[in-house]
């Protein structure tokens, strides 16, 4: 892992300089000049542009050993050009587009002397109350792993280090409350929450970040079983581990450390190589080494990992980064527009969209219709706001000012002041069609922005009801950093488009879709009917008393007699409002003729399936065919479905195409009852279809292979 150069550099370093490399500090102005010049800081956070160049020059040209700094920034879904929030990017099911966006973001960040981004966030998120679901890729491990890898490749292709975070289980915070306790049994931890992280490690991500939360009593920034034994030893990870902000000293609040000295000791013992923000390493490690409570060998390992990361980034040769060429604003805006369009999910459409030539005037209504900044979503620090495109600007560019009658309807998205609703209703009555922009402003999601109620904020539902009562077609566009409760929105609207927070080019991308570009997004999370259903996700277990497939959909709020003793509610349907993978287009498709190459396989084989997809509608469109599998009988209970592959196909009206899938049977491995990671022989069911709730189905058998009768394909979990 480590070159002769950095080994020799380590041998020249004093203990104080070694400890300095393990410290990441947020400067205020030039207040860290002396520390940097003395070689007592390895990384700075949240400095960009001139300040970043200043500090890097100090480190490289004025410190004793000239070791360059890691300069970290949260480039989560864009830098100057803002792309959709990661949850929206996941809805594109297009890793290549996500990779491109990350690469552009890296170029823009690198041109501001940033060389490390704290992204991708690959926490599995099943709870929309949690504000950080916005930053996640949703509920599925495969989609999250592929999207995480796409971002890692994109950033690192431009010499910006990526960071897989938050390791691990942060999305399982109880109650959807940020930083809350995560109780995740080991099998679930390994087969669901750790999967994207293992994928990221195998993809060569240069760093990991430990999470704030505890898992089963152990804070993730002080758990050697996680970061030393699993990540660094079992997975053979040679990158660097940074704590999250103050998460080392927060082990005092967690109640596992009595003071900052113990926190520093526990962090190093756990294999956390660098401390972000808090100063326990800086304050205590020299003394802890002197008393033998911390081994200098552990310090050396941490420093070598940090120096290795700097070397991989080429910082010793090019401390200010490689020559970078921005592809130009037109290119970046086109990229942002395309990914924003791909992120939008059409949830319902009563033949209203696309808006046709007969439309003369549009009443554009809603507190998010002219909200360019809110379109950017959470975790945006360096946006070029001159690029912001609201829906108002998009529609006016398309139709001209005179044909767009704009009324906000409410003073702001959270307002309870209905004084402007009447004016909006009048506008609706005067136009041919209404485009209604509702949902969350950017401040209602992100870190420490959790919600216990997932209805539309403020009096937005009343605005929708009043506008819908006018009898004109109403196209509702929902902006949000999370799934919201949309049953009534869908019922009252002629069409509903879920746009998440689509970024700089929101208005143009949405106008494209309204006037004909077929929507292609698919849900990366299940949409709940009510908050009481949460957590609700597609890859759940069957239980001993699953609801009958045709169990009645119980109208919520009207408790009925129990319909038998099944895992259902008295007052709510047990199914999501809309399932993972769901999304409409402007045409319709049929998926038929599922065929398996063979129905008996060993774990050394590939499962090969094909299906014919036909565009049965009148417009060109693309279908995302998803492949799900279920292990019908295991040594432990298994999810009722697991996404194993997906493919997109673009078809003209009436056109058909045969799609072939090939997945290694080894991909069906899981942690069995005896703790080994393996494929268990037995019967499996496969679906190929448009979302997690339906599709063509077939069955296949996995039989023991002569060479590996037990099916074991991996070491027992640590
Ligand atoms: C925050 C977040 C983390 C972020 C870091 C630096 O608290 O948890 O995701 O990268 O601090 O801003």
XYZ file of C-alpha atoms and ligand atoms in Angstrom:
730
model
C 0.000 0.000 0.000
C 2.698 2.492 0.889
C 5.536 3.726 -1.285
C 9.146 4.046 -0.217
C 8.703 7.811 -0.418
C 6.038 8.012 2.247
C 7.752 5.444 4.432
C 10.885 7.531 4.332
C 8.828 10.675 4.959
C 7.261 9.036 8.003
C 10.700 8.228 9.366
C 11.600 11.923 9.273
C 8.452 13.071 11.072
C 8.313 14.017 14.713
C 5.464 12.601 16.777
C 3.864 16.054 16.833
C 4.001 16.221 13.028
C 2.511 12.727 12.762
C -0.340 13.675 15.070
C -0.818 16.865 13.065
C -1.539 14.790 9.953
C -4.391 13.147 11.875
C -6.126 16.464 12.486
C -8.672 18.186 10.257
C -9.572 21.746 11.217
C -12.021 24.335 9.954
C -10.145 27.643 9.809
C -11.697 31.041 10.290
C -9.894 33.360 7.953
C -6.147 32.897 8.341
C -6.240 31.750 11.984
C -4.507 28.437 11.190
C -1.442 29.950 9.521
C 0.949 29.148 12.368
C -0.306 25.574 12.825
C -0.064 24.851 9.114
C 3.374 26.433 8.860
C 4.462 24.270 11.824
C 3.231 21.125 10.043
C 0.687 20.427 12.777
C -2.390 20.067 10.533
C -2.970 17.425 7.864
C -6.252 18.690 6.469
C -8.530 21.712 6.384
C -12.267 21.671 5.856
C -14.495 24.307 4.269
C -11.828 26.483 2.717
C -12.119 27.050 -1.023
C -10.552 29.369 -3.560
C -7.955 31.958 -2.420
C -7.935 30.783 1.205
C -7.369 27.199 0.079
C -4.496 28.209 -2.192
C -3.043 30.308 0.620
C -3.004 27.447 3.119
C -1.728 24.918 0.600
C 1.160 27.239 -0.248
C 1.969 27.644 3.440
C 2.025 23.862 3.926
C 4.000 23.041 0.818
C 6.461 25.944 0.721
C 6.874 26.946 4.361
C 6.472 23.900 6.596
C 9.533 21.786 7.518
C 8.550 18.739 5.428
C 6.313 20.433 2.869
C 3.531 17.852 3.192
C 0.481 19.072 1.198
C -2.917 19.469 2.843
C -6.090 17.568 2.166
C -8.668 20.279 1.498
C -12.127 18.881 2.141
C -15.553 20.187 1.123
C -19.086 18.759 0.952
C -19.539 18.526 -2.795
C -22.690 16.421 -2.447
C -24.570 17.008 -5.697
C -22.621 19.706 -7.462
C -20.285 22.610 -6.792
C -21.077 25.738 -8.890
C -23.430 23.768 -11.133
C -26.001 21.999 -8.984
C -27.425 18.641 -10.004
C -30.482 16.963 -8.461
C -30.192 15.895 -4.846
C -28.779 12.339 -4.642
C -32.251 10.880 -4.024
C -33.275 12.449 -7.332
C -30.134 11.238 -9.049
C -30.940 7.729 -7.835
C -34.375 8.057 -9.488
C -32.580 8.327 -12.832
C -31.365 4.716 -12.446
C -28.556 6.006 -14.701
C -25.131 5.487 -13.094
C -23.343 6.785 -16.189
C -25.130 10.151 -15.953
C -24.431 10.311 -12.217
C -20.765 9.593 -12.857
C -20.577 12.411 -15.404
C -22.198 14.842 -12.992
C -19.715 13.904 -10.266
C -16.826 14.373 -12.675
C -18.025 17.857 -13.588
C -18.552 18.705 -9.919
C -14.991 17.554 -9.258
C -13.615 19.780 -12.008
C -15.438 22.799 -10.590
C -14.374 21.992 -7.014
C -10.791 21.292 -8.085
C -10.633 24.683 -9.733
C -11.285 26.110 -6.265
C -8.398 24.044 -4.851
C -10.634 21.455 -3.205
C -9.089 17.954 -3.396
C -11.443 15.889 -1.201
C -15.208 15.652 -1.176
C -17.280 14.076 1.597
C -19.396 12.192 -0.887
C -21.040 9.792 -1.807
C -23.432 9.319 1.076
C -24.434 5.656 0.736
C -26.581 5.143 3.802
C -29.545 2.872 3.083
C -32.611 4.985 3.877
C -36.018 3.498 4.608
C -37.426 6.320 6.702
C -38.597 9.520 4.954
C -38.943 11.269 8.308
C -35.116 11.368 8.315
C -33.950 14.618 6.737
C -30.871 13.011 5.223
C -32.826 10.629 3.000
C -32.442 13.532 0.566
C -28.710 12.859 0.375
C -29.130 9.107 0.031
C -29.807 6.898 -2.963
C -32.859 5.377 -1.268
C -33.822 1.993 0.124
C -32.108 -0.507 -2.127
C -28.552 -1.832 -1.557
C -27.812 -2.546 -5.241
C -29.001 0.834 -6.543
C -27.133 2.564 -3.707
C -23.963 0.596 -4.409
C -24.037 1.356 -8.140
C -24.781 5.042 -7.618
C -22.093 5.292 -4.956
C -19.566 3.710 -7.292
C -20.603 6.080 -10.091
C -19.923 9.115 -7.914
C -16.631 7.671 -6.631
C -15.434 7.021 -10.170
C -16.574 10.455 -11.290
C -14.847 12.374 -8.514
C -11.655 10.344 -8.471
C -11.326 10.443 -12.280
C -10.721 14.182 -11.774
C -8.250 13.741 -8.886
C -10.722 14.605 -6.178
C -10.800 12.009 -3.375
C -14.217 10.565 -2.628
C -15.466 9.557 0.810
C -17.923 6.727 1.485
C -20.165 7.861 4.306
C -21.544 7.438 6.921
C -20.070 4.164 8.038
C -22.539 2.649 9.075
C -26.264 2.375 9.679
C -26.952 6.118 9.991
C -30.161 5.797 7.945
C -31.635 3.396 10.476
C -31.877 6.121 13.144
C -34.845 5.308 15.340
C -37.922 7.423 14.653
C -36.245 8.983 11.654
C -34.596 11.382 14.099
C -31.105 12.396 13.042
C -28.195 11.054 15.119
C -30.610 8.673 16.906
C -29.885 5.107 17.957
C -29.650 2.451 15.249
C -30.503 -1.067 16.327
C -29.460 -3.282 13.396
C -29.036 -7.029 13.818
C -25.792 -8.339 12.403
C -27.329 -10.152 9.405
C -29.278 -7.069 8.371
C -26.177 -4.954 8.921
C -24.091 -7.134 6.632
C -26.639 -7.970 3.950
C -28.285 -4.542 3.659
C -26.429 -1.631 5.260
C -22.817 -2.684 4.695
C -23.261 -3.837 1.097
C -22.850 -0.398 -0.547
C -19.799 0.281 1.631
C -18.116 -2.971 0.686
C -18.844 -2.112 -2.941
C -17.310 1.330 -2.425
C -14.176 -0.156 -0.863
C -13.858 -2.530 -3.828
C -14.389 0.438 -6.163
C -11.290 2.088 -4.704
C -12.853 4.913 -2.732
C -9.999 6.808 -1.126
C -11.661 7.438 2.227
C -14.459 6.422 4.567
C -16.246 8.549 7.135
C -17.548 7.065 10.359
C -21.108 7.836 11.354
C -22.443 9.798 14.339
C -24.774 7.032 15.448
C -24.244 3.988 17.549
C -25.107 0.553 16.273
C -26.198 -1.792 19.052
C -24.497 0.230 21.767
C -21.235 1.007 19.960
C -20.715 4.475 18.437
C -19.352 4.029 14.916
C -16.384 6.311 15.606
C -15.206 4.041 18.379
C -15.938 0.527 17.191
C -12.796 -1.457 16.245
C -14.893 -4.398 15.053
C -16.245 -2.114 12.342
C -13.315 -0.013 11.179
C -10.316 -2.152 12.098
C -11.511 -5.733 11.957
C -14.092 -5.530 9.156
C -13.081 -2.583 6.954
C -9.307 -2.604 7.239
C -8.623 -6.276 7.933
C -11.426 -8.442 6.531
C -12.026 -6.210 3.510
C -8.332 -5.311 3.175
C -9.116 -1.611 2.827
C -5.988 0.530 2.318
C -7.637 3.940 2.345
C -8.106 6.395 5.174
C -10.905 6.748 7.733
C -12.031 10.167 8.935
C -14.511 10.750 11.751
C -17.620 12.781 11.154
C -17.781 16.274 12.635
C -16.939 16.009 16.384
C -18.076 12.370 16.370
C -14.931 11.393 18.294
C -15.649 13.653 21.256
C -19.394 12.965 20.959
C -18.578 9.548 22.410
C -18.656 11.407 25.718
C -22.328 12.315 25.137
C -22.955 8.758 23.933
C -21.688 7.691 27.328
C -18.812 5.424 26.333
C -15.993 7.905 27.093
C -15.554 9.920 30.255
C -13.491 12.702 28.694
C -11.743 13.854 25.533
C -8.599 11.938 26.423
C -10.530 8.660 26.474
C -12.284 9.695 23.282
C -8.962 10.179 21.504
C -7.711 6.842 22.806
C -10.876 5.068 21.697
C -10.885 6.714 18.265
C -7.330 5.622 17.464
C -7.938 2.163 18.877
C -10.937 1.862 16.572
C -8.855 2.788 13.540
C -10.201 6.283 12.903
C -7.170 7.825 11.212
C -8.219 11.490 11.169
C -10.372 13.531 13.538
C -12.701 16.058 11.918
C -13.247 19.338 13.738
C -12.897 18.284 17.385
C -9.352 18.475 18.790
C -8.961 15.431 21.044
C -6.217 13.923 18.879
C -4.308 17.209 18.857
C -4.724 17.679 22.613
C -4.070 14.167 23.907
C -2.306 11.778 21.527
C 1.253 12.853 22.411
C 0.542 12.186 26.082
C -1.297 8.942 25.344
C 1.699 7.662 23.383
C 4.037 8.714 26.167
C 2.034 6.691 28.710
C 1.678 3.718 26.364
C -2.123 3.940 26.191
C -1.809 4.519 22.443
C 0.793 2.622 20.447
C 2.952 4.719 18.120
C 2.518 1.886 15.613
C -1.169 2.803 15.400
C -0.234 6.451 14.870
C 2.176 5.377 12.124
C -0.501 3.283 10.401
C -2.920 6.204 10.435
C -0.311 8.623 9.093
C 0.761 6.224 6.350
C -2.859 5.931 5.215
C -3.218 9.697 5.137
C 0.062 10.159 3.240
C -0.939 7.323 0.875
C -4.163 9.181 0.067
C -2.195 12.378 -0.626
C 0.140 10.433 -2.855
C -2.740 8.768 -4.746
C -4.118 12.263 -5.387
C -0.751 13.374 -6.782
C -0.561 16.182 -4.222
C 3.175 15.800 -3.676
C 3.755 16.630 -7.351
C 0.746 18.912 -7.913
C -0.400 20.298 -4.557
C -2.868 22.645 -6.264
C -4.277 19.878 -8.421
C -3.806 19.005 -12.089
C -4.506 21.437 -14.907
C -8.295 21.402 -15.244
C -10.379 22.515 -18.187
C -14.017 23.349 -17.478
C -16.127 22.060 -20.387
C -17.973 25.393 -20.530
C -21.234 26.656 -19.084
C -23.357 25.406 -21.968
C -22.044 21.895 -21.485
C -22.520 21.898 -17.723
C -25.992 23.384 -17.999
C -26.975 20.759 -20.543
C -25.683 18.044 -18.256
C -27.605 19.490 -15.313
C -30.738 19.765 -17.440
C -30.483 16.175 -18.649
C -29.909 14.689 -15.214
C -32.692 16.841 -13.734
C -35.030 15.542 -16.406
C -33.965 11.951 -15.754
C -34.577 12.384 -12.034
C -38.267 13.338 -12.375
C -40.792 10.544 -11.749
C -44.249 10.736 -13.297
C -46.564 9.398 -10.590
C -49.913 9.873 -12.299
C -51.265 11.224 -15.573
C -54.921 11.342 -16.633
C -54.024 12.012 -20.255
C -53.083 15.553 -19.356
C -49.348 15.396 -20.047
C -47.614 16.219 -22.246
C -49.256 19.615 -22.667
C -50.239 19.963 -26.289
C -50.379 22.712 -28.859
C -53.950 23.528 -27.844
C -52.732 25.062 -24.625
C -52.750 28.809 -24.913
C -52.397 30.009 -21.348
C -50.943 28.383 -18.244
C -51.731 29.445 -14.692
C -48.493 28.785 -12.861
C -49.380 28.644 -9.189
C -47.612 27.780 -5.964
C -44.992 28.954 -3.492
C -42.302 26.911 -5.280
C -43.049 28.138 -8.787
C -40.516 30.957 -8.659
C -38.058 29.499 -6.140
C -34.741 28.998 -7.914
C -32.769 28.581 -4.701
C -35.186 26.028 -3.258
C -34.797 23.982 -6.429
C -31.185 23.354 -5.418
C -32.071 21.373 -2.297
C -29.912 20.743 0.760
C -26.103 20.629 1.023
C -25.334 23.443 -1.407
C -22.482 25.820 -0.491
C -20.777 27.005 -3.678
C -23.654 27.287 -6.158
C -23.532 29.860 -8.904
C -27.019 31.237 -8.276
C -27.018 33.101 -11.555
C -27.598 29.684 -13.102
C -30.786 28.981 -11.136
C -33.803 28.224 -13.331
C -37.187 28.269 -11.614
C -40.299 26.759 -13.175
C -41.493 30.326 -13.832
C -38.387 31.162 -15.838
C -38.602 27.843 -17.672
C -42.242 28.316 -18.646
C -41.837 31.953 -19.627
C -38.908 31.034 -21.870
C -41.032 28.340 -23.495
C -44.356 30.198 -23.807
C -43.535 33.863 -23.453
C -44.555 36.066 -20.526
C -48.079 36.767 -21.711
C -49.150 33.145 -21.763
C -47.958 32.419 -18.205
C -50.124 33.770 -15.392
C -48.072 33.423 -12.237
C -49.568 33.469 -8.738
C -47.649 32.149 -5.691
C -50.884 31.317 -3.857
C -49.036 31.391 -0.530
C -46.322 33.746 0.760
C -43.960 30.796 1.181
C -44.140 26.972 1.207
C -44.697 26.768 4.982
C -47.113 29.670 5.281
C -50.477 29.360 7.029
C -51.574 32.686 5.538
C -54.274 31.969 2.952
C -54.824 35.552 1.840
C -53.332 34.916 -1.606
C -55.302 31.762 -2.380
C -58.292 33.601 -3.895
C -56.036 35.364 -6.369
C -54.556 32.024 -7.381
C -58.020 30.543 -7.883
C -58.897 33.430 -10.178
C -55.775 32.795 -12.210
C -56.708 29.106 -12.458
C -60.160 30.027 -13.743
C -58.680 32.279 -16.407
C -56.214 29.767 -17.895
C -56.411 26.625 -20.023
C -54.346 24.544 -17.617
C -52.831 24.899 -14.156
C -49.270 23.983 -13.270
C -49.058 23.821 -9.477
C -45.636 23.840 -7.761
C -45.852 22.475 -4.238
C -43.706 20.682 -1.666
C -40.759 21.411 0.588
C -38.426 24.361 0.448
C -34.755 23.420 0.625
C -34.666 24.053 4.383
C -37.012 21.169 5.235
C -34.552 18.378 4.492
C -30.882 17.634 5.058
C -28.918 17.152 8.253
C -30.901 17.662 11.469
C -33.999 18.521 9.401
C -36.323 15.617 10.206
C -40.108 15.741 10.033
C -42.673 13.758 11.996
C -45.464 14.818 9.611
C -45.024 14.198 5.903
C -48.018 16.087 4.545
C -47.499 19.090 2.285
C -46.349 21.946 4.535
C -48.470 24.940 5.502
C -51.752 25.449 3.634
C -50.538 23.927 0.391
C -53.157 21.175 0.418
C -55.892 23.807 0.781
C -54.395 25.685 -2.161
C -54.464 22.473 -4.204
C -58.059 21.723 -3.205
C -59.233 25.243 -4.107
C -57.392 25.263 -7.442
C -58.545 21.748 -8.325
C -62.150 22.778 -7.636
C -61.946 25.167 -10.590
C -62.301 22.176 -12.885
C -59.293 22.964 -15.048
C -56.586 20.321 -15.653
C -54.097 20.600 -12.787
C -50.532 19.364 -13.222
C -48.925 19.216 -9.790
C -45.153 19.217 -9.514
C -43.880 18.077 -6.116
C -40.504 19.357 -4.941
C -39.149 17.620 -1.862
C -36.076 16.138 -0.224
C -38.055 13.038 0.738
C -41.192 11.051 -0.063
C -44.269 12.997 1.084
C -47.844 11.782 1.662
C -49.284 12.254 -1.820
C -52.498 10.185 -1.949
C -54.777 13.246 -1.964
C -52.405 15.173 -4.221
C -52.697 12.384 -6.800
C -56.451 12.144 -6.319
C -57.005 15.888 -6.824
C -54.517 16.405 -9.679
C -54.748 15.514 -13.355
C -51.064 14.603 -13.309
C -48.337 14.524 -10.663
C -44.602 14.778 -11.300
C -42.195 14.049 -8.409
C -39.226 16.332 -9.040
C -37.355 16.067 -5.684
C -35.021 19.101 -5.702
C -33.761 19.069 -9.304
C -30.890 21.565 -9.159
C -29.786 24.562 -11.234
C -31.742 23.608 -14.330
C -34.989 22.677 -12.576
C -37.293 24.981 -14.525
C -35.962 24.083 -17.945
C -35.950 20.337 -17.286
C -39.515 20.393 -15.990
C -40.695 22.481 -18.931
C -39.063 19.937 -21.246
C -41.162 17.192 -19.638
C -44.380 19.205 -19.508
C -44.155 19.812 -23.236
C -43.109 16.411 -24.493
C -39.801 14.988 -23.305
C -40.912 11.631 -21.904
C -40.274 11.259 -18.155
C -38.001 8.322 -17.348
C -37.433 8.490 -13.571
C -38.334 5.616 -11.258
C -38.879 5.680 -7.471
C -35.721 4.869 -5.482
C -37.895 4.715 -2.361
C -41.376 3.389 -1.605
C -43.985 6.141 -1.222
C -45.939 5.673 2.023
C -49.695 6.212 2.297
C -49.314 7.478 5.826
C -46.580 8.210 8.295
C -47.873 5.351 10.420
C -46.653 2.840 7.841
C -43.009 3.917 8.206
C -40.593 2.170 7.836
C -41.984 0.798 4.599
C -39.737 -0.689 1.937
C -40.030 -3.275 -0.825
C -37.343 -5.776 0.234
C -39.109 -6.663 3.467
C -39.525 -10.120 5.012
C -42.648 -12.216 4.498
C -43.442 -12.868 8.203
C -45.403 -15.915 9.318
C -48.725 -14.209 8.507
C -48.333 -12.168 5.337
C -51.423 -10.335 4.082
C -53.242 -12.144 1.288
C -52.111 -10.626 -2.037
C -55.641 -9.381 -2.652
C -56.219 -8.256 0.942
C -58.720 -5.373 0.834
C -57.306 -1.911 0.628
C -58.756 -0.457 3.798
C -59.760 3.200 3.487
C -57.509 4.941 6.009
C -59.224 6.325 9.075
C -62.153 3.942 8.936
C -61.243 0.968 11.159
C -63.067 -2.135 9.951
C -63.419 -5.563 11.455
C -60.088 -7.345 11.246
C -59.873 -9.083 7.923
C -58.294 -12.154 9.462
C -55.115 -12.532 11.495
C -52.524 -11.131 9.102
C -49.738 -8.556 9.198
C -52.004 -5.648 8.224
C -53.577 -2.512 9.746
C -57.178 -1.940 10.718
C -57.119 1.584 9.372
C -54.597 1.654 6.533
C -53.580 -0.413 3.583
C -50.398 -2.365 4.262
C -48.977 -1.608 0.823
C -47.086 1.551 -0.148
C -48.982 4.190 -2.097
C -46.489 3.575 -4.907
C -43.728 0.949 -4.945
C -39.985 1.108 -5.327
C -39.062 1.217 -9.021
C -42.389 2.763 -10.099
C -42.646 5.509 -12.694
C -44.853 6.319 -15.693
C -43.913 7.430 -19.187
C -45.969 9.080 -21.913
C -46.617 5.716 -23.436
C -47.344 2.202 -22.161
C -45.330 -0.987 -22.265
C -45.879 -4.709 -22.104
C -43.254 -7.061 -20.670
C -43.876 -10.599 -21.885
C -42.290 -13.929 -22.605
C -39.937 -14.257 -19.673
C -37.568 -17.136 -20.471
C -34.666 -18.606 -18.487
C -31.796 -20.217 -20.370
C -31.834 -22.956 -17.785
C -33.861 -23.542 -14.658
C -31.249 -25.557 -12.775
C -27.989 -23.897 -11.838
C -25.078 -24.150 -9.441
C -23.628 -21.171 -7.598
C -20.805 -21.142 -10.149
C -23.255 -20.417 -13.009
C -24.885 -17.261 -14.344
C -28.647 -16.900 -14.230
C -29.673 -15.894 -17.739
C -33.105 -14.474 -18.424
C -34.711 -12.678 -21.302
C -37.956 -10.848 -21.856
C -39.645 -8.998 -24.671
C -40.694 -5.420 -24.070
C -43.197 -3.750 -26.394
C -44.217 -0.109 -26.601
C -47.992 -0.487 -26.693
C -48.695 3.243 -26.688
C -48.583 6.078 -29.183
C -45.426 7.874 -28.109
C -41.775 7.026 -27.933
C -40.662 6.177 -24.446
C -38.174 4.198 -22.417
C -38.980 1.412 -19.993
C -36.746 0.436 -17.105
C -37.028 -3.321 -16.776
C -36.069 -4.463 -13.299
C -34.986 -7.962 -12.305
C -35.955 -9.147 -8.813
C -35.256 -12.453 -7.129
C -36.611 -14.205 -4.061
C -34.892 -17.029 -2.194
C -37.982 -19.057 -1.293
C -36.499 -21.146 1.492
C -33.323 -20.264 3.366
C -31.650 -21.176 6.630
C -32.870 -17.708 7.678
C -35.803 -15.641 6.460
C -35.174 -13.859 3.179
C -36.658 -10.700 1.604
C -39.754 -11.148 -0.547
C -37.865 -9.468 -3.357
C -34.346 -8.218 -4.030
C -33.326 -6.064 -6.981
C -30.511 -7.786 -8.853
C -30.328 -5.858 -12.147
C -32.070 -3.253 -14.254
C -31.922 -2.236 -17.907
C -33.450 0.625 -19.857
C -34.790 0.299 -23.387
C -36.027 3.106 -25.654
C -38.871 2.087 -27.975
C -40.912 3.806 -30.636
C -44.669 3.193 -30.671
C -45.342 -0.462 -31.545
C -41.662 -1.375 -31.373
C -40.502 -4.455 -29.431
C -37.112 -5.432 -28.099
C -35.771 -8.521 -26.396
C -33.785 -7.727 -23.249
C -31.301 -10.248 -21.889
C -30.036 -10.312 -18.326
C -27.183 -12.328 -16.893
C -26.435 -12.275 -13.184
C -23.944 -14.526 -11.410
C -25.774 -16.931 -9.099
C -23.067 -15.921 -6.614
C -24.917 -12.563 -6.374
C -27.621 -14.435 -4.437
C -25.265 -15.020 -1.514
C -26.201 -13.821 1.959
C -25.170 -14.442 5.548
C -26.760 -17.792 6.393
C -27.771 -19.089 9.795
C -24.249 -20.367 10.428
C -22.821 -16.922 9.676
C -21.125 -17.885 6.436
C -21.684 -15.789 3.339
C -23.001 -18.153 0.694
C -25.640 -19.128 -1.841
C -27.870 -21.799 -0.391
C -29.163 -24.439 -2.803
C -32.936 -24.401 -3.217
C -35.798 -22.892 -5.147
C -35.866 -19.242 -6.237
C -38.435 -17.035 -7.900
C -37.550 -14.355 -10.432
C -39.515 -11.365 -11.702
C -38.855 -9.096 -14.616
C -41.057 -6.041 -14.708
C -41.604 -2.292 -14.344
C -41.405 -2.026 -10.541
C -41.131 -4.002 -7.297
C -44.826 -4.844 -7.174
C -45.380 -6.641 -10.491
C -43.771 -8.425 -13.414
C -43.500 -11.642 -15.382
C -42.371 -14.453 -13.117
C -40.600 -17.808 -13.273
C -38.791 -20.205 -10.948
C -35.336 -21.766 -10.911
C -33.368 -24.176 -8.767
C -29.866 -23.776 -7.401
C -28.244 -27.160 -6.800
C -24.991 -27.857 -4.962
C -22.012 -27.735 -7.273
C -19.801 -30.833 -7.272
C -16.779 -28.690 -6.413
C -18.396 -26.709 -3.615
C -21.216 -28.787 -2.164
C -21.817 -26.484 0.806
C -22.212 -23.430 -1.442
C -19.849 -21.455 0.801
C -18.536 -18.480 -1.139
C -17.045 -16.264 1.556
C -15.477 -16.115 5.005
C -17.732 -16.046 8.022
C -18.723 -12.511 8.862
C -16.507 -10.847 11.419
C -21.578 16.877 8.797
C -22.101 15.646 8.132
C -21.162 15.037 7.150
C -20.359 16.136 6.495
C -19.458 16.719 7.569
C -18.608 17.879 7.035
O -22.007 16.977 10.109
O -22.614 14.600 8.949
O -21.938 14.292 6.208
O -19.582 15.619 5.432
O -20.203 17.152 8.700
O -19.417 18.964 6.706
